[in-house]
Amino acid sequence: MRPACVRLLGRMASVVGIAVLCIACTSGSKTRGVPGADAGADPDVPDVVESGDAGAGDGDGTSDEVPDIPSEPACPPKPLPDGLCSEDGWCWMSPLPQGQNLSAVWCSSPGDCWAAGLGGALLHWDGEQWSQTQLLTPKALSGLWGAARDDVWAVGPLSGPTNDVPCTILHWDGGGWAPSPGLDLKDLSLMAVHGSAPDSVWAVGGDFGVETTDRGVVLRWDGHRWSLDLAQAPGWLRTVWAAGTEDVWVGGEWGGVGHRGPAGWSWMPIGTDRWVSSIWGAAPNDIWFVEWAGFQDVFDEFGIPIPGVESPLLHWDGTSLSRIPFPAVPDLACLHEFSGFSGFGDGSELGGTGPNDVWLVGLLGTWHWNGEAWTASCGLGRDGWLGASDLHAAAPDHVTIVGLRGYQARWDGACWERHGGLAPVGGHLRTTWSAGPDDTWVVTGTRIAGAWSPVFHHWNGSKWSERYVERTREQADPLDVVSMWGSGPADIWAVGFDAPWYVNCYSWAPDGERGRVLHWDGTSWTEQDVRLVPPLCAVSGTGPTDVWAGGLGGAVAHWDGEAWSVESGVPVGFIRSIWVARNGDVWAVGDDRESGGYGVVARREGGVWRSPLASDERLMGVWGSGPTDVWVIGESHVLHWDGHGWSVAVTGPGSRNLYGIWGFGPEDVWLLGMKWHDGVLGTGQILHWDGSYWKRERLGVGAYGSEGPYAIGGARPGYLWTLVEGGVLRRKM
């Protein structure tokens, strides 16, 4: 055994679960094979056979022999692809070509692939590049399968704040996507789809209409209509594989699998309580199953399967199910840093082209079966933010993986190539500021030397670069930046607080944290020695000697070019947004804590703070083009000040949860937030005021997510930047 010391960063299949393991790795000789694919009878109630009985491993679910695994290289890097753009000119800047979470992929050939995901994302690969289709639904899509290039199905789960919005079934006929009619989908939630012929297609999921929500359903397409084939599966179904009308396998969340044979449906336990996350077969008597399990659930710190732990990999040979052990991992760098979560494709996924060409990707890493043994595929390496959710093999030299944040990778028979989800701006997106079309900053948060710290990403018109805050040892505690403003390229201010990324200014920040101020002088970012309490959430100004910042507790600070001073008497308990007019008036909006959280507008005029307006909802943003043109946004209302009085703007149906505003003039104002769409909360929206009407902008694939867009800014009309859940977009006329 040859020792080496590597580091494996693993992320659990939950949004916030993070684990870091320091691991040593070993390597050695080859492992044994697995049972062959012998023809057998219909599996009505077969038993699960231990691997030793089936001729694989040593009978305890593990193998102590290590294969010699070739180190497959990653393909040589290629230039970054262009970002996909919407009809209204919103283009992805990071990740590239787009950043939507992708949950499913299917290919009819190497030159014809579809990928689907959150927010109704539907992308097409023509062999050279990805393109996006017109958005048909803001709801998530979780499964794809096709009988031919002009016969493709996409399904999605139930949605809505109370799971009251029906699931989605879409069909591609070669000319366009359209909803599939003919079945009442109320209460159903679909997770996967597969078929054996154009008139034998199966979709699986669950039914929220039954008394318990752990009952699975199976739908069948017979070439003419969808019908309910099974209404009471023993658990929620997440995967399906069909060899024929009388040979369909399903798996899900109850520790077993189901089979539809000539006699109907039968169910078999598999000896564990793990979910079955994926099924794939080369033939009716050669089918693979994988249970939901993470690397750390199966392997020890040396990359060796843990003795006594059941392998999550099973094989059907036509007669019985057998557990197939994994070999030890010869080099832990082969296993990617984070995999297995992208909304719906959590766990591990299977795919292949035949009995000697099977792939597995996900929480367990990337593995390949050559007909004799499973080996770890090393070309992807510890690839951050993989979040693999699905794979499809169109040919032995064309295997596509999709996942979190638009991740896409392709195996060409010799090496792995990344061609999607390439993120020049990485980390948790916080805020943005533009000094010019070729001078834009985006702030993200990440851990540096154990402490939460901001990273300033700069766009110079052609490429991104990173800058970090120069901090003393005494300053090296958590620091988060949530707002920026500048008077020019060499005078930019950023404010925030000493708290990790999950604290935000949309709700109450925790007591006890203090505000922080940073400055860019054209050369470096430095933290200012300003001990402001409490946290700061907003900054604005009119020039180098007139900068204002505000935050929790009604804290307002002013920079006069020499020093910061703190003002009192501001009638806002929690300031979320500040805007400063050229005449010196300062506007601040937020909540009045003492009045139970109602919204308050405060105005500083002639050196005195007053409260000209109170609202029955939280107020989130303020911006104006001048003293007689000031806009204030609340959770569902837009208010306008014309110098004499307030009016309520009508922005159209569905506007909800507004929390960002920007503008360039009285006839060029932009709002961002989330909206309701057929009962679905969480569809990102950007609204534009042209002086006469509000128009909802089409952001395109990926700009629709559970958080929506949450920051906006720009340097001149026509050039705007917005941060969405998946990444960074720019609007260019």
XYZ file of C-alpha atoms in Angstrom:
733
model
C 0.000 0.000 0.000
C 1.407 3.370 -0.884
C 0.316 6.194 1.388
C -0.519 9.678 0.269
C -2.171 12.564 2.011
C -5.050 14.321 0.293
C -8.048 16.363 1.381
C -11.610 15.468 0.510
C -14.232 18.137 0.856
C -17.604 16.441 0.992
C -20.983 18.064 1.075
C -24.017 16.248 2.362
C -27.136 16.046 0.222
C -28.770 18.945 2.000
C -28.585 22.628 1.290
C -26.564 23.502 4.362
C -24.784 20.278 5.336
C -21.042 20.669 4.958
C -18.365 18.239 6.104
C -14.616 18.381 5.729
C -12.648 15.168 6.002
C -8.868 14.854 6.121
C -8.156 11.575 4.431
C -5.204 9.373 3.518
C -5.488 7.094 0.503
C -4.132 3.740 -0.632
C -3.959 1.633 -3.777
C -3.281 -1.958 -4.708
C -4.389 -4.797 -6.981
C -7.531 -5.671 -8.916
C -10.909 -6.697 -7.540
C -13.119 -9.590 -8.535
C -16.028 -9.381 -10.959
C -19.797 -9.371 -10.341
C -22.518 -11.788 -11.327
C -23.237 -12.205 -14.989
C -26.515 -11.349 -16.704
C -28.280 -14.693 -16.894
C -31.834 -14.933 -18.166
C -34.409 -15.590 -15.479
C -38.046 -15.687 -14.523
C -40.269 -12.761 -13.688
C -39.255 -11.315 -10.288
C -42.468 -11.470 -8.320
C -40.979 -11.701 -4.819
C -37.243 -12.490 -5.114
C -34.793 -12.155 -2.262
C -31.798 -9.879 -2.073
C -28.679 -12.050 -2.330
C -25.525 -11.067 -0.478
C -22.594 -10.420 -2.751
C -20.665 -13.461 -1.509
C -23.466 -15.757 -2.569
C -23.548 -14.111 -5.959
C -19.852 -14.525 -6.599
C -18.730 -10.963 -5.951
C -16.549 -9.826 -3.046
C -16.061 -11.738 0.194
C -19.629 -12.033 1.375
C -19.565 -9.122 3.824
C -20.465 -6.413 1.342
C -16.874 -5.238 1.024
C -13.758 -6.041 -0.949
C -10.239 -5.658 0.442
C -8.615 -5.813 -2.989
C -7.855 -2.542 -4.746
C -7.931 -2.218 -8.548
C -5.233 -0.569 -10.580
C -7.171 2.409 -11.911
C -5.783 4.546 -14.709
C -5.778 8.247 -13.921
C -7.970 9.635 -16.679
C -6.985 13.226 -17.384
C -9.342 16.116 -17.664
C -9.596 17.426 -21.207
C -7.400 20.436 -22.034
C -9.259 23.609 -21.034
C -11.124 25.496 -23.737
C -12.154 29.165 -23.907
C -15.179 29.952 -21.768
C -18.462 29.752 -23.712
C -20.652 32.799 -24.168
C -23.472 33.260 -21.717
C -27.001 32.464 -22.835
C -29.254 35.500 -23.249
C -32.973 36.079 -22.859
C -35.223 37.828 -25.364
C -34.862 41.055 -23.376
C -31.071 40.993 -23.429
C -30.265 39.545 -19.982
C -27.125 37.449 -20.450
C -25.321 35.135 -18.082
C -21.879 36.338 -16.960
C -21.297 33.599 -14.378
C -21.665 30.636 -14.482
C -21.296 30.023 -18.207
C -23.198 29.361 -20.354
C -25.905 29.535 -17.612
C -26.319 28.908 -13.910
C -29.680 27.250 -13.436
C -29.766 24.056 -11.387
C -30.151 21.192 -13.847
C -31.933 18.048 -12.685
C -32.185 15.847 -15.782
C -30.511 15.143 -19.127
C -31.393 12.944 -22.112
C -29.718 12.549 -25.530
C -30.881 10.886 -28.717
C -27.355 11.207 -30.142
C -24.118 13.106 -29.416
C -25.556 16.003 -31.416
C -28.996 16.136 -29.781
C -29.292 16.481 -26.005
C -31.844 18.090 -23.706
C -31.245 19.262 -20.149
C -33.966 20.413 -17.733
C -34.061 21.881 -14.246
C -35.411 24.430 -11.819
C -37.517 27.325 -12.998
C -38.655 25.440 -16.096
C -35.151 25.433 -17.581
C -34.965 23.578 -20.918
C -31.628 23.651 -22.750
C -30.642 21.995 -26.030
C -27.202 20.764 -27.153
C -26.620 20.590 -30.926
C -23.173 19.024 -30.758
C -21.351 22.360 -30.577
C -23.116 24.532 -28.022
C -26.080 24.856 -25.676
C -29.086 27.024 -26.460
C -32.212 27.797 -24.458
C -35.839 27.324 -25.381
C -38.690 29.668 -24.621
C -39.749 29.376 -20.995
C -43.016 27.428 -20.793
C -43.350 27.196 -17.027
C -41.624 28.677 -13.983
C -42.087 25.351 -12.222
C -39.272 22.865 -11.765
C -38.581 20.018 -14.185
C -37.089 16.889 -12.661
C -37.162 14.150 -15.331
C -36.452 13.691 -19.078
C -36.739 10.783 -21.482
C -37.295 10.410 -25.212
C -38.225 7.703 -27.681
C -36.664 9.694 -30.538
C -35.299 13.159 -31.255
C -38.849 14.317 -32.076
C -40.539 12.521 -29.174
C -39.248 13.715 -25.789
C -41.004 13.970 -22.414
C -40.269 16.252 -19.444
C -41.961 16.007 -16.029
C -41.886 18.076 -12.859
C -43.125 17.998 -9.266
C -45.984 19.625 -7.428
C -45.270 23.207 -6.389
C -46.733 26.253 -4.721
C -46.567 27.516 -1.134
C -48.975 24.794 0.015
C -48.255 22.238 -2.727
C -51.458 23.232 -4.479
C -50.107 23.781 -7.997
C -50.292 20.702 -10.285
C -47.174 19.032 -11.549
C -45.891 19.400 -15.105
C -45.863 17.081 -18.119
C -44.369 18.582 -21.302
C -43.805 16.979 -24.721
C -41.408 17.826 -27.555
C -42.579 16.862 -31.051
C -39.548 18.112 -32.943
C -41.002 21.558 -33.478
C -41.764 22.781 -29.993
C -42.562 21.969 -26.397
C -46.176 21.900 -25.227
C -48.094 20.755 -22.132
C -49.570 17.279 -22.410
C -53.352 17.313 -21.801
C -55.772 14.593 -20.851
C -55.097 13.835 -17.187
C -56.079 15.586 -13.965
C -52.697 16.167 -12.315
C -54.116 17.732 -9.148
C -52.206 16.616 -6.032
C -49.655 14.642 -8.077
C -45.925 15.299 -7.974
C -43.759 13.689 -10.673
C -40.034 13.050 -10.251
C -38.894 10.835 -13.161
C -39.933 9.499 -16.562
C -38.729 6.588 -18.732
C -40.082 4.383 -21.478
C -39.437 1.480 -23.800
C -41.351 2.741 -26.850
C -43.365 5.756 -28.030
C -46.539 4.102 -26.717
C -45.033 2.798 -23.471
C -43.855 5.705 -21.303
C -43.916 5.758 -17.517
C -43.791 8.659 -15.048
C -43.443 8.235 -11.279
C -43.754 10.379 -8.164
C -46.161 10.808 -5.275
C -49.679 11.877 -4.385
C -50.283 14.718 -1.935
C -54.009 14.030 -2.045
C -53.867 10.896 0.111
C -53.937 11.003 3.895
C -50.236 10.212 4.113
C -47.744 11.779 1.749
C -45.544 8.691 1.465
C -47.608 6.961 -1.216
C -46.146 6.695 -4.687
C -47.934 6.875 -8.027
C -47.165 5.547 -11.511
C -48.585 7.119 -14.684
C -48.593 5.427 -18.101
C -48.661 6.915 -21.613
C -50.136 4.524 -24.197
C -49.490 6.671 -27.243
C -52.764 8.569 -26.919
C -53.250 9.645 -23.311
C -51.847 9.485 -19.793
C -53.584 7.294 -17.226
C -53.006 6.326 -13.609
C -51.471 2.854 -13.613
C -50.726 2.619 -9.894
C -52.073 4.823 -7.108
C -50.749 3.265 -3.904
C -47.073 2.357 -4.140
C -45.594 1.701 -0.665
C -43.463 4.850 -0.791
C -42.715 8.012 -2.726
C -41.194 7.065 -6.109
C -38.119 8.826 -7.459
C -36.849 6.675 -10.321
C -38.185 4.411 -13.075
C -36.687 2.191 -15.774
C -38.722 0.336 -18.393
C -37.639 -2.555 -20.606
C -41.163 -3.118 -21.922
C -44.831 -2.704 -21.122
C -44.713 -5.764 -18.856
C -41.237 -5.088 -17.469
C -41.009 -1.832 -15.491
C -38.894 -1.160 -12.393
C -39.425 1.657 -9.882
C -37.616 2.800 -6.750
C -38.068 5.432 -4.115
C -38.163 6.360 -0.463
C -39.117 3.190 1.358
C -36.120 0.846 1.185
C -37.289 -1.358 -1.632
C -38.039 -1.652 -5.345
C -41.136 -2.422 -7.340
C -41.606 -4.401 -10.538
C -44.453 -4.519 -13.028
C -44.569 -7.902 -14.741
C -47.266 -9.853 -16.592
C -49.041 -10.501 -13.284
C -49.008 -6.862 -12.220
C -47.050 -4.996 -9.588
C -44.929 -6.722 -6.937
C -42.697 -5.246 -4.230
C -39.504 -6.424 -2.620
C -37.529 -5.059 0.318
C -33.799 -4.643 -0.147
C -32.645 -5.000 3.420
C -31.948 -1.336 4.221
C -34.001 1.786 4.811
C -32.107 3.776 2.171
C -33.891 5.330 -0.773
C -33.332 3.907 -4.236
C -32.225 6.974 -6.176
C -31.574 5.531 -9.654
C -32.179 2.466 -11.849
C -30.612 1.663 -15.207
C -30.434 -1.510 -17.245
C -28.677 -2.847 -20.312
C -31.253 -5.641 -20.661
C -34.156 -7.144 -18.684
C -31.669 -9.471 -16.955
C -28.928 -6.886 -16.451
C -30.203 -4.021 -14.290
C -28.349 -1.821 -11.806
C -29.808 -0.058 -8.749
C -28.140 2.457 -6.455
C -29.357 3.535 -3.043
C -29.050 6.992 -1.568
C -25.753 7.015 0.354
C -22.834 9.390 0.694
C -19.156 8.604 0.361
C -18.670 8.890 4.103
C -21.497 6.373 4.648
C -19.684 3.670 2.667
C -15.937 4.411 2.832
C -13.635 5.047 5.774
C -11.036 7.802 6.037
C -8.627 5.735 3.945
C -11.071 5.322 1.070
C -11.709 1.661 1.931
C -15.278 0.305 2.168
C -16.340 0.121 5.812
C -16.635 -3.501 6.971
C -20.184 -4.509 7.801
C -21.769 -1.611 5.932
C -24.110 -2.710 3.161
C -22.995 -1.583 -0.278
C -25.567 0.787 -1.851
C -25.039 -0.789 -5.285
C -27.307 -3.667 -6.385
C -27.574 -5.777 -9.541
C -30.458 -7.823 -11.012
C -29.450 -10.814 -13.130
C -32.955 -11.925 -14.071
C -33.415 -14.061 -10.976
C -32.294 -12.175 -7.897
C -30.899 -8.915 -6.578
C -27.306 -8.950 -5.364
C -25.357 -6.294 -3.488
C -22.166 -5.422 -5.322
C -19.260 -4.082 -3.253
C -17.189 -1.097 -4.241
C -13.420 -1.495 -4.392
C -11.181 0.720 -2.303
C -10.412 4.117 -3.786
C -6.761 4.324 -4.914
C -6.693 8.124 -5.013
C -9.287 10.179 -3.183
C -8.648 13.067 -5.566
C -10.675 10.992 -8.035
C -13.821 11.823 -6.102
C -15.245 15.253 -6.664
C -15.583 17.789 -3.916
C -19.343 18.197 -3.804
C -21.934 16.083 -5.504
C -25.411 14.785 -5.166
C -27.644 17.795 -4.650
C -29.290 19.993 -7.259
C -32.832 20.219 -6.079
C -34.283 16.902 -7.253
C -31.413 14.680 -8.393
C -30.034 14.065 -4.925
C -28.244 10.775 -4.370
C -26.400 8.998 -7.181
C -27.432 8.418 -10.793
C -26.842 5.535 -13.208
C -26.580 5.406 -16.992
C -24.803 3.575 -19.770
C -24.806 2.174 -23.273
C -24.499 -1.568 -22.667
C -23.504 -4.359 -20.265
C -19.828 -3.349 -20.385
C -20.337 0.407 -20.238
C -22.181 1.634 -17.138
C -21.592 4.912 -15.291
C -22.481 6.062 -11.788
C -22.165 9.658 -10.604
C -23.239 11.515 -7.471
C -22.630 11.342 -3.746
C -20.416 8.284 -4.168
C -18.204 9.907 -6.790
C -17.890 9.054 -10.482
C -17.470 5.346 -11.266
C -17.382 3.196 -14.408
C -18.269 -0.485 -14.937
C -16.427 -2.224 -17.803
C -18.184 -5.564 -17.511
C -15.744 -6.920 -14.930
C -15.174 -4.317 -12.240
C -16.155 -0.855 -11.024
C -13.374 1.731 -11.110
C -13.290 5.339 -9.967
C -13.152 7.852 -12.809
C -10.581 10.498 -11.968
C -10.931 13.067 -14.733
C -13.473 15.226 -12.901
C -11.292 15.383 -9.793
C -12.502 17.232 -6.744
C -14.617 19.505 -8.881
C -16.319 22.117 -6.704
C -20.087 22.627 -6.967
C -20.593 19.592 -9.159
C -23.873 18.673 -7.504
C -24.378 15.924 -10.071
C -28.079 15.227 -10.512
C -28.310 13.115 -13.677
C -26.292 11.520 -16.453
C -27.040 10.090 -19.880
C -24.842 8.100 -22.228
C -25.635 8.661 -25.905
C -22.579 6.620 -26.937
C -19.490 5.166 -25.223
C -17.641 8.350 -26.153
C -20.476 10.748 -25.281
C -21.594 10.711 -21.636
C -23.171 13.888 -20.266
C -23.491 14.863 -16.597
C -25.615 17.794 -15.388
C -26.073 19.286 -11.953
C -26.047 22.221 -9.589
C -25.509 25.794 -10.852
C -25.628 24.736 -14.494
C -22.881 22.145 -14.127
C -22.292 20.141 -17.324
C -19.477 17.731 -18.117
C -18.944 15.357 -21.044
C -16.883 12.183 -21.399
C -15.465 11.882 -24.932
C -14.002 8.397 -24.533
C -10.624 9.631 -23.356
C -11.142 12.502 -20.935
C -13.747 14.600 -19.117
C -14.507 18.058 -20.445
C -16.340 20.782 -18.532
C -18.676 22.695 -20.825
C -21.215 24.154 -18.407
C -21.487 25.689 -14.975
C -18.091 27.351 -15.377
C -18.155 30.026 -12.682
C -15.565 32.814 -12.805
C -17.504 34.362 -9.899
C -17.755 31.803 -7.103
C -19.144 31.935 -3.581
C -22.334 33.223 -1.984
C -23.457 36.256 -3.982
C -24.096 39.363 -1.888
C -24.171 42.693 -3.776
C -22.929 44.553 -6.884
C -21.819 48.029 -7.987
C -20.853 49.464 -11.385
C -18.621 52.466 -11.988
C -18.859 52.013 -15.761
C -19.750 49.454 -18.454
C -16.246 47.995 -18.109
C -15.875 48.537 -14.373
C -18.197 46.385 -12.273
C -17.796 44.801 -8.856
C -19.606 41.726 -7.520
C -19.139 40.725 -3.892
C -19.352 37.133 -2.704
C -18.772 35.573 0.691
C -16.549 32.630 1.471
C -14.369 31.202 4.216
C -10.770 32.412 4.255
C -8.463 31.030 6.953
C -11.513 29.835 8.864
C -13.285 33.207 8.985
C -16.180 34.367 6.818
C -14.782 37.023 4.464
C -15.838 38.934 1.353
C -14.291 38.390 -2.053
C -14.498 41.322 -4.479
C -14.776 40.152 -8.109
C -13.983 42.810 -10.706
C -15.086 42.864 -14.362
C -12.915 45.011 -16.632
C -14.904 44.481 -19.804
C -13.161 41.294 -20.892
C -12.349 39.176 -17.836
C -12.858 38.732 -14.102
C -10.267 39.182 -11.373
C -10.445 38.821 -7.599
C -9.521 41.206 -4.803
C -9.424 40.553 -1.087
C -9.697 42.816 1.933
C -6.481 43.861 3.594
C -7.192 43.166 7.251
C -5.109 43.169 10.423
C -5.038 40.213 12.790
C -7.333 42.121 15.129
C -9.829 42.517 12.278
C -9.814 38.852 11.233
C -13.252 37.955 12.573
C -16.327 37.184 10.404
C -17.118 39.917 7.894
C -19.991 40.091 5.430
C -20.644 42.828 2.838
C -24.253 43.487 1.803
C -24.254 46.933 0.130
C -21.939 49.058 -2.051
C -21.851 52.594 -3.426
C -19.166 54.674 -5.087
C -18.554 58.153 -6.443
C -16.107 56.844 -9.054
C -13.737 54.012 -10.012
C -11.283 54.895 -7.207
C -13.775 55.735 -4.473
C -16.105 52.866 -3.580
C -17.582 52.082 -0.184
C -18.891 48.718 1.062
C -20.752 48.113 4.314
C -21.934 45.096 6.268
C -21.444 43.364 9.604
C -19.450 40.678 11.367
C -21.719 37.730 10.749
C -21.740 34.735 8.368
C -23.499 34.678 5.006
C -26.859 33.341 6.189
C -27.560 36.618 8.029
C -29.246 39.132 5.733
C -30.918 42.517 5.782
C -34.276 41.266 4.524
C -35.118 40.191 8.076
C -33.834 41.209 11.490
C -30.096 40.777 11.812
C -29.029 39.268 15.146
C -28.367 41.545 18.070
C -24.791 41.924 19.179
C -23.182 42.090 15.722
C -21.419 45.300 14.742
C -21.306 47.251 11.535
C -18.282 47.243 9.245
C -17.061 49.679 6.573
C -14.588 48.989 3.740
C -13.134 51.285 1.064
C -11.594 50.899 -2.401
C -9.109 53.603 -3.357
C -8.317 52.328 -6.842
C -5.553 50.049 -5.597
C -6.802 47.972 -2.672
C -9.741 47.220 -0.408
C -9.108 48.159 3.217
C -11.255 47.982 6.311
C -11.876 51.322 7.951
C -11.409 51.748 11.659
C -15.042 52.540 12.315
C -16.630 50.890 15.334
C -20.270 51.263 14.377
C -22.919 49.314 16.202
C -25.173 47.687 15.086
C -24.926 46.077 11.611
C -25.016 48.252 8.489
C -27.291 47.274 5.602
C -27.149 50.199 3.146
C -24.799 52.869 1.806
C -25.286 55.782 -0.632
C -23.987 59.272 -1.283
C -23.455 62.147 -3.681
C -19.660 62.385 -3.808
C -16.304 61.684 -2.088
C -17.186 63.940 0.848
C -20.828 62.960 1.289
C -21.464 59.269 2.038
C -24.241 57.871 4.250
C -24.688 54.390 5.758
C -27.546 52.914 7.788
C -28.652 49.692 9.423
C -30.123 48.015 12.472
C -31.283 50.130 15.378
C -31.713 53.162 13.146
C -27.951 53.613 12.989
C -26.922 56.313 10.496
C -23.313 57.306 9.876
C -21.925 60.069 7.658
C -18.533 60.422 5.921
C -17.480 64.000 5.222
C -14.211 63.196 3.483
C -12.244 63.256 6.734
C -14.014 61.020 9.238
C -17.182 59.113 10.033
C -19.734 60.515 12.486
C -22.893 58.952 13.887
C -26.297 60.651 13.864
C -29.155 59.980 16.267
C -32.866 60.681 16.179
C -33.580 58.723 13.010
C -37.215 57.493 13.186
C -36.495 54.091 11.612
C -35.776 51.060 13.785
C -34.172 49.016 11.018
C -32.816 50.806 7.925
C -32.695 48.567 4.861
C -32.029 51.151 2.159
C -30.648 54.698 1.827
C -30.661 57.162 -1.061
C -29.144 60.684 -1.082
C -30.434 63.441 -3.363
C -28.159 66.025 -4.938
C -29.768 68.782 -2.851
C -28.539 67.048 0.307
C -31.778 65.338 1.336
C -31.232 61.854 2.760
C -33.984 59.229 2.445
C -34.001 56.054 4.553
C -36.589 53.263 4.571
C -37.121 50.190 6.720
C -39.123 49.131 9.753
C -40.117 50.799 12.982
C -39.408 48.147 15.598
C -41.464 49.898 18.295
C -44.611 49.914 16.147
C -44.500 46.188 15.537
C -42.405 46.172 12.378
C -44.463 48.515 10.206
C -42.669 50.214 7.351
C -41.314 53.730 7.825
C -39.917 56.335 5.417
C -37.511 58.855 6.999
C -36.231 62.005 5.333
C -33.368 64.238 6.479
C -34.057 67.769 5.280
C -32.178 70.812 6.509
C -30.306 68.675 9.016
C -33.479 67.383 10.677
C -34.887 63.838 10.414
C -38.634 63.488 9.918
C -40.978 60.632 9.061
C -43.259 61.685 6.199
C -44.833 58.253 5.677
C -45.660 55.029 7.508
C -46.762 51.796 5.860
C -48.555 48.664 7.014
C -45.860 46.472 5.425
C -42.092 46.255 5.496
C -40.299 48.722 3.234
C -37.294 47.347 1.393
C -35.783 49.973 -0.926
C -35.603 53.628 -1.957
C -34.189 55.405 -5.022
C -34.812 58.694 -6.776
C -33.694 60.757 -9.729
C -34.227 64.010 -7.798
C -36.075 65.657 -4.886
C -39.404 65.447 -6.744
C -39.001 61.921 -8.069
C -38.489 59.398 -5.274
C -39.562 55.745 -5.374
C -40.084 53.488 -2.336
C -40.779 49.760 -2.573
C -42.471 47.504 -0.044
C -43.227 43.835 0.021
C -46.102 44.284 -2.423
C -46.451 48.022 -3.123
C -44.525 50.669 -5.033
C -44.880 54.229 -3.714
C -43.919 57.440 -5.536
C -43.138 60.928 -4.182
C -43.572 63.793 -6.673
C -42.490 66.583 -4.349
C -46.018 67.255 -3.090
C -47.543 63.932 -2.121
C -47.406 60.147 -2.281
C -49.135 57.867 -4.784
C -49.289 54.103 -5.239
C -47.904 52.806 -8.533
C -49.713 49.995 -10.311
C -47.098 47.489 -11.475
C -49.435 44.787 -12.734
C -50.711 41.479 -11.375
C -48.489 39.084 -9.502
C -46.003 41.589 -8.077
C -44.933 40.402 -4.646
C -41.915 40.527 -2.363
C -40.137 43.474 -3.970
C -36.779 44.156 -2.360
C -34.480 45.954 -4.793
C -34.604 49.164 -6.836
C -32.301 51.006 -9.244
C -32.738 53.703 -11.844
C -31.176 56.147 -14.284
C -33.896 58.770 -14.572
C -37.627 59.518 -14.209
C -38.384 57.290 -17.195
C -35.917 54.497 -16.445
C -36.557 52.725 -13.127
C -35.927 49.058 -12.311
C -37.416 46.853 -9.568
C -36.548 43.324 -8.581
C -38.122 40.686 -6.386
C -40.313 37.619 -6.582
C -43.822 37.041 -7.859
C -46.693 34.609 -7.700
C -47.320 32.600 -10.847
C -50.189 30.125 -10.804
C -49.712 29.915 -7.063
C -45.938 29.469 -7.246
C -44.002 31.837 -5.003
C -40.353 32.209 -5.847
C -40.340 33.131 -9.520
C -37.805 35.913 -9.891
C -38.938 39.070 -11.610
C -37.503 42.354 -12.784
C -39.879 45.222 -13.640
C -39.021 48.276 -15.750
C -40.705 51.703 -15.702
C -40.408 53.678 -18.951
C -42.313 56.714 -17.742
C -45.704 55.364 -18.794
C -45.917 51.649 -18.071
C -44.348 48.883 -15.994
C -43.030 45.963 -18.037
C -41.905 42.607 -16.696
C -38.509 41.682 -18.132
C -37.818 38.185 -19.400
C -34.670 37.115 -17.597
C -34.452 33.751 -19.318
C -33.324 30.332 -18.162
C -31.917 30.194 -14.667
C -33.090 33.549 -13.381
C -36.031 31.884 -11.690
C -35.347 30.222 -8.392
C -36.422 29.908 -4.808
C -34.659 33.148 -3.947
C -35.120 35.071 -7.203
C -32.873 38.008 -8.130
C -31.612 39.844 -5.072
C -29.318 42.686 -6.154
C -29.308 45.118 -9.070
C -27.123 47.999 -10.223
C -25.712 49.690 -13.281
C -23.494 52.458 -14.577
C -25.547 53.875 -17.427
C -28.856 53.233 -19.204
C -28.941 49.896 -20.982
C -26.153 48.362 -18.878
C -27.438 46.684 -15.725
C -26.194 43.867 -13.547
C -28.288 41.617 -11.348
C -27.439 38.781 -8.984
C -29.789 35.799 -9.053
C -29.850 32.566 -7.126
C -27.701 30.841 -9.745
C -25.170 33.563 -10.563
C -24.586 36.891 -12.292
C -26.478 38.349 -15.265
C -25.883 41.515 -17.280
C -28.348 43.385 -19.415
C -26.813 44.988 -22.479
C -28.878 46.794 -25.093
